[in-house]
Amino acid sequence: MEVSTAMWTAAVVGVAVIYWFVWVMGAAEVKGKRAVNLKMGSITRDKVQDKYKQYWSFFRRPKEDIAAASDGDKVPVFVDTFYNLVTDIYEWGWGQSFHFSPSLPGRSHREATRLHEERAADLIAARPGQRVVDVGCGVGGPMRAIAAHSGAHVVGITINEYQVARARAHNRKAGLHDRCEVICGNFLEMPFADASFDGAYSIEATCHAPRLEDVYREVFRVLKPGALYVSYEWVTTALYREDDPRHVETIRGIEAGNALPGLRAQHEVAAVARQVGFEVVEDRDLALLPAGSWWTRLKMGRIAYWRNHLLVSALTALRVAPKGVVEVHEMLYETARHLSDGGETGIFTPMHMILCRKPLVTPN
Ligand SMILES: C=C(CC[C@@H](C)[C@H]1CC[C@H]2C3=CC[C@H]4[C@H](C)[C@@H](O)CC[C@]4(C)[C@H]3CC[C@]12C)C(C)C
Ligand SMILES: C[S@@+](CC[C@H](N)C(=O)[O-])C[C@H]1O[C@@H](n2cnc3c(N)ncnc32)[C@H](O)[C@@H]1O
């Protein structure tokens, strides 16, 4: 073969490989978000690295420091920063539903995710004509699945403005914008009238609240008497030992990489629900056997993580992605390791389910 032919062949193969790497493999779970489109929410390009550093120095501290009265109030601000930094990476690498679900033999991740969401709708008996609130709605994956499955009107609330824009765009694209509304706000002080919803759910979101009672009290307030609320909670299980340094390292790693002001223990959840006035209808860990493990999806992705790491590094070097994305991606890689350790050892679950009812008559 002539030298020029060999060079042309190499060039064509090179371009094809890059195309496959960036455009085909670069769009992970769901069409629509590709590595070349990674933005960092509403943070301007030049501020990404600084914002990441501020985030990290806030959340890498022990939970006692974060929970201290003054810093507890700052949590929603840093949670907002966190979602500016991670929302596009989550969509690119995980999809439009920012939560885990038990794996189901013979079913795809996408189906398992949808069934876990529909289960929440069924638990609160959501139906057409009802108005349901999604507390901490992300970019609305669960909201769309629940509106489509139940026929209910869903109003989502998220602290992050960028997620509001993404969720609204997805709702429109899915043709569900007449039944899915999204509002930017703090779920610790919801901009909704008392007794204005027929049902409520939160999927892996209330773990961001410095005090669980504050968000449960708000949900209680906005629900009509007799209405149901279901929440999938991130908690440590009875297997967690505070005197085991490996357990502590895993839980601290989960907290720091997921903007959590401190994980609660499983047994605390029902007590908090009762404290704010709910009747607890059901309280159990959906991750327990015979459920398929939720963390296998994280572990199976090792090669994909490497590919993604190379991709974000290359895009940063080419200045397509802003400086700081590589650090954010590394933080997520680390947190994925801690999350799968937490799942495998059984010391952590992201799906402790609590189903509550607001009593028909609230005692004074
Ligand atoms: C409920 C929360 C988020 C849960 C999950 C949706 C996310 C937790 C960890 C995330 C990820 C970790 C590794 C990333 C990987 C390095 C990257 O290449 C592609 C995206 C990841 C897989 C990313 C996806 C979302 C998570 C699984 C918390 C915040 C309360
Ligand atoms: C892990 S995401 C889960 C999103 C969604 N439930 C899902 O499963 O796709 C957590 C969500 O909670 C929201 N959140 C966290 N703290 C909040 C607060 N104080 N007020 C409103 N939303 C908040 C985040 O903005 C994010 O949308």
mmCIF file with all atom_site columns, N, CA and C in Angstrom, residues 218-266:
data_model
loop_
_atom_site.group_PDB
_atom_site.id
_atom_site.type_symbol
_atom_site.label_atom_id
_atom_site.label_alt_id
_atom_site.label_comp_id
_atom_site.label_asym_id
_atom_site.label_entity_id
_atom_site.label_seq_id
_atom_site.pdbx_PDB_ins_code
_atom_site.Cartn_x
_atom_site.Cartn_y
_atom_site.Cartn_z
_atom_site.occupancy
_atom_site.B_iso_or_equiv
_atom_site.pdbx_formal_charge
_atom_site.auth_seq_id
_atom_site.auth_comp_id
_atom_site.auth_asym_id
_atom_site.auth_atom_id
_atom_site.pdbx_PDB_model_num
ATOM 1   N N  . GLU A 1 218 ? -43.832 20.292 55.802 1.00 0.00 ? 218 GLU A N  1
ATOM 2   C CA . GLU A 1 218 ? -44.327 21.024 54.636 1.00 0.00 ? 218 GLU A CA 1
ATOM 3   C C  . GLU A 1 218 ? -45.245 20.161 53.773 1.00 0.00 ? 218 GLU A C  1
ATOM 4   N N  . VAL A 1 219 ? -44.843 18.906 53.582 1.00 0.00 ? 219 VAL A N  1
ATOM 5   C CA . VAL A 1 219 ? -45.673 18.000 52.775 1.00 0.00 ? 219 VAL A CA 1
ATOM 6   C C  . VAL A 1 219 ? -47.023 17.818 53.478 1.00 0.00 ? 219 VAL A C  1
ATOM 7   N N  . PHE A 1 220 ? -46.968 17.623 54.784 1.00 0.00 ? 220 PHE A N  1
ATOM 8   C CA . PHE A 1 220 ? -48.194 17.461 55.586 1.00 0.00 ? 220 PHE A CA 1
ATOM 9   C C  . PHE A 1 220 ? -49.109 18.667 55.382 1.00 0.00 ? 220 PHE A C  1
ATOM 10  N N  . ARG A 1 221 ? -48.539 19.852 55.439 1.00 0.00 ? 221 ARG A N  1
ATOM 11  C CA . ARG A 1 221 ? -49.304 21.097 55.326 1.00 0.00 ? 221 ARG A CA 1
ATOM 12  C C  . ARG A 1 221 ? -50.036 21.193 53.981 1.00 0.00 ? 221 ARG A C  1
ATOM 13  N N  . VAL A 1 222 ? -49.339 20.835 52.880 1.00 0.00 ? 222 VAL A N  1
ATOM 14  C CA . VAL A 1 222 ? -49.946 21.060 51.557 1.00 0.00 ? 222 VAL A CA 1
ATOM 15  C C  . VAL A 1 222 ? -50.923 19.950 51.142 1.00 0.00 ? 222 VAL A C  1
ATOM 16  N N  . LEU A 1 223 ? -50.945 18.854 51.919 1.00 0.00 ? 223 LEU A N  1
ATOM 17  C CA . LEU A 1 223 ? -51.853 17.753 51.576 1.00 0.00 ? 223 LEU A CA 1
ATOM 18  C C  . LEU A 1 223 ? -53.255 17.972 52.138 1.00 0.00 ? 223 LEU A C  1
ATOM 19  N N  . LYS A 1 224 ? -54.246 17.467 51.406 1.00 0.00 ? 224 LYS A N  1
ATOM 20  C CA . LYS A 1 224 ? -55.633 17.488 51.909 1.00 0.00 ? 224 LYS A CA 1
ATOM 21  C C  . LYS A 1 224 ? -55.773 16.390 52.966 1.00 0.00 ? 224 LYS A C  1
ATOM 22  N N  . PRO A 1 225 ? -56.670 16.561 53.920 1.00 0.00 ? 225 PRO A N  1
ATOM 23  C CA . PRO A 1 225 ? -56.897 15.493 54.898 1.00 0.00 ? 225 PRO A CA 1
ATOM 24  C C  . PRO A 1 225 ? -57.245 14.188 54.179 1.00 0.00 ? 225 PRO A C  1
ATOM 25  N N  . GLY A 1 226 ? -56.671 13.094 54.637 1.00 0.00 ? 226 GLY A N  1
ATOM 26  C CA . GLY A 1 226 ? -56.915 11.773 54.042 1.00 0.00 ? 226 GLY A CA 1
ATOM 27  C C  . GLY A 1 226 ? -55.958 11.427 52.903 1.00 0.00 ? 226 GLY A C  1
ATOM 28  N N  . ALA A 1 227 ? -55.167 12.427 52.424 1.00 0.00 ? 227 ALA A N  1
ATOM 29  C CA . ALA A 1 227 ? -54.276 12.190 51.271 1.00 0.00 ? 227 ALA A CA 1
ATOM 30  C C  . ALA A 1 227 ? -53.035 11.378 51.688 1.00 0.00 ? 227 ALA A C  1
ATOM 31  N N  . LEU A 1 228 ? -52.456 10.698 50.684 1.00 0.00 ? 228 LEU A N  1
ATOM 32  C CA . LEU A 1 228 ? -51.292 9.824  50.944 1.00 0.00 ? 228 LEU A CA 1
ATOM 33  C C  . LEU A 1 228 ? -49.996 10.460 50.451 1.00 0.00 ? 228 LEU A C  1
ATOM 34  N N  . TYR A 1 229 ? -48.927 10.129 51.144 1.00 0.00 ? 229 TYR A N  1
ATOM 35  C CA . TYR A 1 229 ? -47.578 10.589 50.763 1.00 0.00 ? 229 TYR A CA 1
ATOM 36  C C  . TYR A 1 229 ? -46.648 9.387  50.815 1.00 0.00 ? 229 TYR A C  1
ATOM 37  N N  . VAL A 1 230 ? -45.871 9.183  49.736 1.00 0.00 ? 230 VAL A N  1
ATOM 38  C CA . VAL A 1 230 ? -44.852 8.128  49.768 1.00 0.00 ? 230 VAL A CA 1
ATOM 39  C C  . VAL A 1 230 ? -43.489 8.739  49.522 1.00 0.00 ? 230 VAL A C  1
ATOM 40  N N  . SER A 1 231 ? -42.483 8.243  50.252 1.00 0.00 ? 231 SER A N  1
ATOM 41  C CA . SER A 1 231 ? -41.124 8.738  50.040 1.00 0.00 ? 231 SER A CA 1
ATOM 42  C C  . SER A 1 231 ? -40.148 7.574  49.974 1.00 0.00 ? 231 SER A C  1
ATOM 43  N N  . TYR A 1 232 ? -39.183 7.678  49.020 1.00 0.00 ? 232 TYR A N  1
ATOM 44  C CA . TYR A 1 232 ? -38.076 6.714  48.962 1.00 0.00 ? 232 TYR A CA 1
ATOM 45  C C  . TYR A 1 232 ? -36.879 7.426  49.590 1.00 0.00 ? 232 TYR A C  1
ATOM 46  N N  . GLU A 1 233 ? -36.457 6.937  50.740 1.00 0.00 ? 233 GLU A N  1
ATOM 47  C CA . GLU A 1 233 ? -35.436 7.637  51.535 1.00 0.00 ? 233 GLU A CA 1
ATOM 48  C C  . GLU A 1 233 ? -34.051 6.985  51.457 1.00 0.00 ? 233 GLU A C  1
ATOM 49  N N  . TRP A 1 234 ? -33.015 7.836  51.457 1.00 0.00 ? 234 TRP A N  1
ATOM 50  C CA . TRP A 1 234 ? -31.624 7.368  51.588 1.00 0.00 ? 234 TRP A CA 1
ATOM 51  C C  . TRP A 1 234 ? -31.323 7.283  53.089 1.00 0.00 ? 234 TRP A C  1
ATOM 52  N N  . VAL A 1 235 ? -30.972 6.100  53.575 1.00 0.00 ? 235 VAL A N  1
ATOM 53  C CA . VAL A 1 235 ? -30.697 5.944  55.018 1.00 0.00 ? 235 VAL A CA 1
ATOM 54  C C  . VAL A 1 235 ? -29.595 4.910  55.256 1.00 0.00 ? 235 VAL A C  1
ATOM 55  N N  . THR A 1 236 ? -29.019 4.957  56.458 1.00 0.00 ? 236 THR A N  1
ATOM 56  C CA . THR A 1 236 ? -28.147 3.854  56.886 1.00 0.00 ? 236 THR A CA 1
ATOM 57  C C  . THR A 1 236 ? -29.053 2.785  57.489 1.00 0.00 ? 236 THR A C  1
ATOM 58  N N  . THR A 1 237 ? -28.645 1.520  57.354 1.00 0.00 ? 237 THR A N  1
ATOM 59  C CA . THR A 1 237 ? -29.476 0.424  57.878 1.00 0.00 ? 237 THR A CA 1
ATOM 60  C C  . THR A 1 237 ? -28.959 0.002  59.260 1.00 0.00 ? 237 THR A C  1
ATOM 61  N N  . ALA A 1 238 ? -29.641 -0.997 59.816 1.00 0.00 ? 238 ALA A N  1
ATOM 62  C CA . ALA A 1 238 ? -29.249 -1.497 61.145 1.00 0.00 ? 238 ALA A CA 1
ATOM 63  C C  . ALA A 1 238 ? -27.861 -2.159 61.093 1.00 0.00 ? 238 ALA A C  1
ATOM 64  N N  . LEU A 1 239 ? -27.355 -2.474 59.885 1.00 0.00 ? 239 LEU A N  1
ATOM 65  C CA . LEU A 1 239 ? -26.031 -3.121 59.787 1.00 0.00 ? 239 LEU A CA 1
ATOM 66  C C  . LEU A 1 239 ? -24.888 -2.108 59.923 1.00 0.00 ? 239 LEU A C  1
ATOM 67  N N  . TYR A 1 240 ? -25.219 -0.828 59.841 1.00 0.00 ? 240 TYR A N  1
ATOM 68  C CA . TYR A 1 240 ? -24.163 0.212  59.925 1.00 0.00 ? 240 TYR A CA 1
ATOM 69  C C  . TYR A 1 240 ? -23.619 0.311  61.348 1.00 0.00 ? 240 TYR A C  1
ATOM 70  N N  . ARG A 1 241 ? -22.259 0.288  61.442 1.00 0.00 ? 241 ARG A N  1
ATOM 71  C CA . ARG A 1 241 ? -21.611 0.385  62.752 1.00 0.00 ? 241 ARG A CA 1
ATOM 72  C C  . ARG A 1 241 ? -20.727 1.625  62.782 1.00 0.00 ? 241 ARG A C  1
ATOM 73  N N  . GLU A 1 242 ? -21.039 2.513  63.685 1.00 0.00 ? 242 GLU A N  1
ATOM 74  C CA . GLU A 1 242 ? -20.262 3.762  63.793 1.00 0.00 ? 242 GLU A CA 1
ATOM 75  C C  . GLU A 1 242 ? -18.829 3.523  64.247 1.00 0.00 ? 242 GLU A C  1
ATOM 76  N N  . ASP A 1 243 ? -18.591 2.340  64.844 1.00 0.00 ? 243 ASP A N  1
ATOM 77  C CA . ASP A 1 243 ? -17.226 2.059  65.317 1.00 0.00 ? 243 ASP A CA 1
ATOM 78  C C  . ASP A 1 243 ? -16.415 1.263  64.290 1.00 0.00 ? 243 ASP A C  1
ATOM 79  N N  . ASP A 1 244 ? -16.963 1.098  63.077 1.00 0.00 ? 244 ASP A N  1
ATOM 80  C CA . ASP A 1 244 ? -16.202 0.418  62.020 1.00 0.00 ? 244 ASP A CA 1
ATOM 81  C C  . ASP A 1 244 ? -15.705 1.492  61.038 1.00 0.00 ? 244 ASP A C  1
ATOM 82  N N  . PRO A 1 245 ? -14.380 1.729  60.987 1.00 0.00 ? 245 PRO A N  1
ATOM 83  C CA . PRO A 1 245 ? -13.856 2.809  60.143 1.00 0.00 ? 245 PRO A CA 1
ATOM 84  C C  . PRO A 1 245 ? -14.215 2.660  58.663 1.00 0.00 ? 245 PRO A C  1
ATOM 85  N N  . ARG A 1 246 ? -14.361 1.386  58.189 1.00 0.00 ? 246 ARG A N  1
ATOM 86  C CA . ARG A 1 246 ? -14.713 1.225  56.771 1.00 0.00 ? 246 ARG A CA 1
ATOM 87  C C  . ARG A 1 246 ? -16.162 1.652  56.516 1.00 0.00 ? 246 ARG A C  1
ATOM 88  N N  . HIS A 1 247 ? -17.020 1.345  57.491 1.00 0.00 ? 247 HIS A N  1
ATOM 89  C CA . HIS A 1 247 ? -18.416 1.796  57.356 1.00 0.00 ? 247 HIS A CA 1
ATOM 90  C C  . HIS A 1 247 ? -18.474 3.324  57.336 1.00 0.00 ? 247 HIS A C  1
ATOM 91  N N  . VAL A 1 248 ? -17.722 3.925  58.255 1.00 0.00 ? 248 VAL A N  1
ATOM 92  C CA . VAL A 1 248 ? -17.748 5.389  58.357 1.00 0.00 ? 248 VAL A CA 1
ATOM 93  C C  . VAL A 1 248 ? -17.225 6.001  57.052 1.00 0.00 ? 248 VAL A C  1
ATOM 94  N N  . GLU A 1 249 ? -16.164 5.424  56.505 1.00 0.00 ? 249 GLU A N  1
ATOM 95  C CA . GLU A 1 249 ? -15.588 5.961  55.259 1.00 0.00 ? 249 GLU A CA 1
ATOM 96  C C  . GLU A 1 249 ? -16.613 5.877  54.109 1.00 0.00 ? 249 GLU A C  1
ATOM 97  N N  . THR A 1 250 ? -17.312 4.757  54.041 1.00 0.00 ? 250 THR A N  1
ATOM 98  C CA . THR A 1 250 ? -18.314 4.586  52.976 1.00 0.00 ? 250 THR A CA 1
ATOM 99  C C  . THR A 1 250 ? -19.429 5.625  53.110 1.00 0.00 ? 250 THR A C  1
ATOM 100 N N  . ILE A 1 251 ? -19.944 5.766  54.325 1.00 0.00 ? 251 ILE A N  1
ATOM 101 C CA . ILE A 1 251 ? -21.079 6.691  54.515 1.00 0.00 ? 251 ILE A CA 1
ATOM 102 C C  . ILE A 1 251 ? -20.639 8.149  54.307 1.00 0.00 ? 251 ILE A C  1
ATOM 103 N N  . ARG A 1 252 ? -19.456 8.480  54.799 1.00 0.00 ? 252 ARG A N  1
ATOM 104 C CA . ARG A 1 252 ? -18.944 9.848  54.577 1.00 0.00 ? 252 ARG A CA 1
ATOM 105 C C  . ARG A 1 252 ? -18.748 10.113 53.090 1.00 0.00 ? 252 ARG A C  1
ATOM 106 N N  . GLY A 1 253 ? -18.279 9.090  52.375 1.00 0.00 ? 253 GLY A N  1
ATOM 107 C CA . GLY A 1 253 ? -18.066 9.213  50.923 1.00 0.00 ? 253 GLY A CA 1
ATOM 108 C C  . GLY A 1 253 ? -19.396 9.427  50.205 1.00 0.00 ? 253 GLY A C  1
ATOM 109 N N  . ILE A 1 254 ? -20.438 8.722  50.654 1.00 0.00 ? 254 ILE A N  1
ATOM 110 C CA . ILE A 1 254 ? -21.762 8.883  50.030 1.00 0.00 ? 254 ILE A CA 1
ATOM 111 C C  . ILE A 1 254 ? -22.281 10.297 50.305 1.00 0.00 ? 254 ILE A C  1
ATOM 112 N N  . GLU A 1 255 ? -22.110 10.759 51.528 1.00 0.00 ? 255 GLU A N  1
ATOM 113 C CA . GLU A 1 255 ? -22.628 12.093 51.882 1.00 0.00 ? 255 GLU A CA 1
ATOM 114 C C  . GLU A 1 255 ? -21.917 13.189 51.080 1.00 0.00 ? 255 GLU A C  1
ATOM 115 N N  . ALA A 1 256 ? -20.588 13.135 51.055 1.00 0.00 ? 256 ALA A N  1
ATOM 116 C CA . ALA A 1 256 ? -19.824 14.220 50.416 1.00 0.00 ? 256 ALA A CA 1
ATOM 117 C C  . ALA A 1 256 ? -20.087 14.300 48.910 1.00 0.00 ? 256 ALA A C  1
ATOM 118 N N  . GLY A 1 257 ? -20.225 13.148 48.256 1.00 0.00 ? 257 GLY A N  1
ATOM 119 C CA . GLY A 1 257 ? -20.367 13.140 46.797 1.00 0.00 ? 257 GLY A CA 1
ATOM 120 C C  . GLY A 1 257 ? -21.804 13.318 46.323 1.00 0.00 ? 257 GLY A C  1
ATOM 121 N N  . ASN A 1 258 ? -22.747 13.470 47.285 1.00 0.00 ? 258 ASN A N  1
ATOM 122 C CA . ASN A 1 258 ? -24.152 13.589 46.882 1.00 0.00 ? 258 ASN A CA 1
ATOM 123 C C  . ASN A 1 258 ? -24.866 14.761 47.553 1.00 0.00 ? 258 ASN A C  1
ATOM 124 N N  . ALA A 1 259 ? -24.081 15.717 48.061 1.00 0.00 ? 259 ALA A N  1
ATOM 125 C CA . ALA A 1 259 ? -24.646 16.927 48.679 1.00 0.00 ? 259 ALA A CA 1
ATOM 126 C C  . ALA A 1 259 ? -25.606 16.613 49.825 1.00 0.00 ? 259 ALA A C  1
ATOM 127 N N  . LEU A 1 260 ? -25.185 15.707 50.698 1.00 0.00 ? 260 LEU A N  1
ATOM 128 C CA . LEU A 1 260 ? -26.056 15.308 51.806 1.00 0.00 ? 260 LEU A CA 1
ATOM 129 C C  . LEU A 1 260 ? -25.552 15.880 53.119 1.00 0.00 ? 260 LEU A C  1
ATOM 130 N N  . PRO A 1 261 ? -26.453 16.543 53.856 1.00 0.00 ? 261 PRO A N  1
ATOM 131 C CA . PRO A 1 261 ? -26.028 17.124 55.131 1.00 0.00 ? 261 PRO A CA 1
ATOM 132 C C  . PRO A 1 261 ? -25.916 16.098 56.250 1.00 0.00 ? 261 PRO A C  1
ATOM 133 N N  . GLY A 1 262 ? -26.055 14.824 55.958 1.00 0.00 ? 262 GLY A N  1
ATOM 134 C CA . GLY A 1 262 ? -25.932 13.773 56.977 1.00 0.00 ? 262 GLY A CA 1
ATOM 135 C C  . GLY A 1 262 ? -27.026 12.744 56.811 1.00 0.00 ? 262 GLY A C  1
ATOM 136 N N  . LEU A 1 263 ? -26.604 11.473 56.555 1.00 0.00 ? 263 LEU A N  1
ATOM 137 C CA . LEU A 1 263 ? -27.619 10.422 56.376 1.00 0.00 ? 263 LEU A CA 1
ATOM 138 C C  . LEU A 1 263 ? -28.290 10.090 57.699 1.00 0.00 ? 263 LEU A C  1
ATOM 139 N N  . ARG A 1 264 ? -29.587 9.790  57.631 1.00 0.00 ? 264 ARG A N  1
ATOM 140 C CA . ARG A 1 264 ? -30.322 9.400  58.838 1.00 0.00 ? 264 ARG A CA 1
ATOM 141 C C  . ARG A 1 264 ? -30.345 7.886  58.944 1.00 0.00 ? 264 ARG A C  1
ATOM 142 N N  . ALA A 1 265 ? -30.674 7.404  60.159 1.00 0.00 ? 265 ALA A N  1
ATOM 143 C CA . ALA A 1 265 ? -30.808 5.956  60.345 1.00 0.00 ? 265 ALA A CA 1
ATOM 144 C C  . ALA A 1 265 ? -32.223 5.550  59.938 1.00 0.00 ? 265 ALA A C  1
ATOM 145 N N  . GLN A 1 266 ? -32.314 4.339  59.387 1.00 0.00 ? 266 GLN A N  1
ATOM 146 C CA . GLN A 1 266 ? -33.577 3.802  58.882 1.00 0.00 ? 266 GLN A CA 1
ATOM 147 C C  . GLN A 1 266 ? -34.739 3.950  59.878 1.00 0.00 ? 266 GLN A C  1
#
